[in-house]
């Protein structure tokens, strides 16, 4: 461990001169935009859950759409954060399966 820390510390001044190194490896370059995007996405998910619990069909459809879109977006993150991406895709597909299992329009 200390050997790795020394290596990282010794090459840090060299990397500070090359700012393109940092910006080319960032997943999100505009954190303010993505913060608002994830906040709105979370509010939509909570809305879909609340409407589904009140037994409205459009809540289930909204939940399926959000979870399917989430699975696709997590799939694109596979190389940036592999463990989180696999977990995110799995949970999103389980949500889609949970919403669509036994989904009959006349039940709502």
Coordinates of C-alpha atoms in Angstrom, one line a residue:
X1 CA 0.0 0.0 0.0
X2 CA 2.6 2.6 0.9
X3 CA 4.5 1.9 -2.4
X4 CA 1.3 2.6 -4.4
X5 CA 0.7 5.9 -2.5
X6 CA 4.3 7.0 -3.1
X7 CA 3.8 6.4 -6.8
X8 CA 0.6 8.3 -7.0
X9 CA 2.0 11.1 -5.0
X10 CA 5.2 11.3 -7.1
X11 CA 3.4 11.7 -10.4
X12 CA 0.7 14.0 -9.2
X13 CA 2.6 17.2 -10.1
X14 CA 3.2 16.0 -13.6
X15 CA -0.5 15.3 -14.0
X16 CA -1.5 18.7 -12.8
X17 CA 0.2 20.2 -15.8
X18 CA -2.0 18.1 -18.2
X19 CA -5.5 19.2 -17.4
X20 CA -6.9 17.2 -20.3
X21 CA -6.1 14.1 -18.3
X22 CA -8.6 15.0 -15.6
X23 CA -11.4 16.1 -17.9
X24 CA -11.1 13.2 -20.3
X25 CA -11.6 10.7 -17.4
X26 CA -14.6 12.4 -15.8
X27 CA -18.0 10.8 -16.3
X28 CA -19.9 13.9 -15.5
X29 CA -18.3 17.3 -16.5
X30 CA -21.2 19.5 -15.4
X31 CA -22.1 18.4 -11.9
X32 CA -24.8 21.1 -11.4
X33 CA -26.8 19.8 -14.4
X34 CA -26.4 16.2 -13.4
X35 CA -27.4 17.0 -9.8
X36 CA -30.6 18.6 -10.9
X37 CA -31.2 15.8 -13.4
X38 CA -30.8 13.1 -10.8
X39 CA -33.0 15.0 -8.4
X40 CA -35.8 15.3 -10.9
X41 CA -35.4 11.6 -11.8
X42 CA -35.7 10.7 -8.1
X43 CA -38.9 12.8 -7.7
X44 CA -40.4 11.1 -10.8
X45 CA -39.6 7.7 -9.3
X46 CA -41.2 8.6 -6.0
X47 CA -44.2 9.9 -7.8
X48 CA -44.5 6.6 -9.8
X49 CA -44.3 4.6 -6.6
X50 CA -46.9 6.7 -4.8
X51 CA -49.3 6.6 -7.7
X52 CA -48.8 2.9 -8.1
X53 CA -49.6 2.4 -4.4
X54 CA -52.8 4.3 -4.9
X55 CA -53.7 1.7 -7.6
X56 CA -53.6 3.9 -10.7
X57 CA -52.4 2.2 -13.9
X58 CA -50.4 5.1 -15.2
X59 CA -48.2 4.9 -12.1
X60 CA -47.2 1.4 -13.1
X61 CA -46.5 2.5 -16.7
X62 CA -44.5 5.4 -15.5
X63 CA -42.5 3.1 -13.2
X64 CA -41.8 0.6 -16.0
X65 CA -40.6 3.4 -18.3
X66 CA -38.4 5.0 -15.6
X67 CA -36.9 1.6 -14.6
X68 CA -36.3 0.5 -18.2
X69 CA -34.6 3.9 -19.0
X70 CA -32.6 3.5 -15.8
X71 CA -31.4 0.1 -16.8
X72 CA -30.2 1.4 -20.2
X73 CA -28.4 4.4 -18.6
X74 CA -26.7 2.1 -16.0
X75 CA -25.6 -0.1 -18.8
X76 CA -23.7 2.8 -20.4
X77 CA -21.9 3.3 -17.1
X78 CA -20.4 -0.3 -17.2
X79 CA -16.9 0.9 -17.9
X80 CA -16.8 3.8 -15.5
X81 CA -18.2 2.0 -12.5
X82 CA -18.6 -1.8 -13.2
X83 CA -20.0 -3.0 -9.8
X84 CA -22.4 -0.1 -9.5
X85 CA -23.6 -0.5 -13.1
X86 CA -24.2 -4.3 -12.7
X87 CA -26.1 -3.6 -9.5
X88 CA -28.1 -0.7 -11.1
X89 CA -29.0 -2.8 -14.1
X90 CA -30.1 -5.7 -11.9
X91 CA -32.2 -3.6 -9.6
X92 CA -33.8 -1.8 -12.5
X93 CA -34.7 -5.0 -14.3
X94 CA -36.1 -6.4 -11.1
X95 CA -38.3 -3.3 -10.8
X96 CA -39.5 -3.8 -14.4
X97 CA -40.2 -7.4 -13.6
X98 CA -42.1 -6.5 -10.4
X99 CA -44.2 -4.0 -12.2
X100 CA -45.1 -6.2 -15.1
X101 CA -45.6 -9.5 -13.3
X102 CA -49.3 -10.1 -13.3
X103 CA -50.1 -6.6 -14.5
X104 CA -53.7 -6.5 -15.7
X105 CA -55.4 -3.2 -16.6
X106 CA -58.7 -4.3 -15.0
X107 CA -57.0 -4.7 -11.6
X108 CA -56.5 -1.0 -11.2

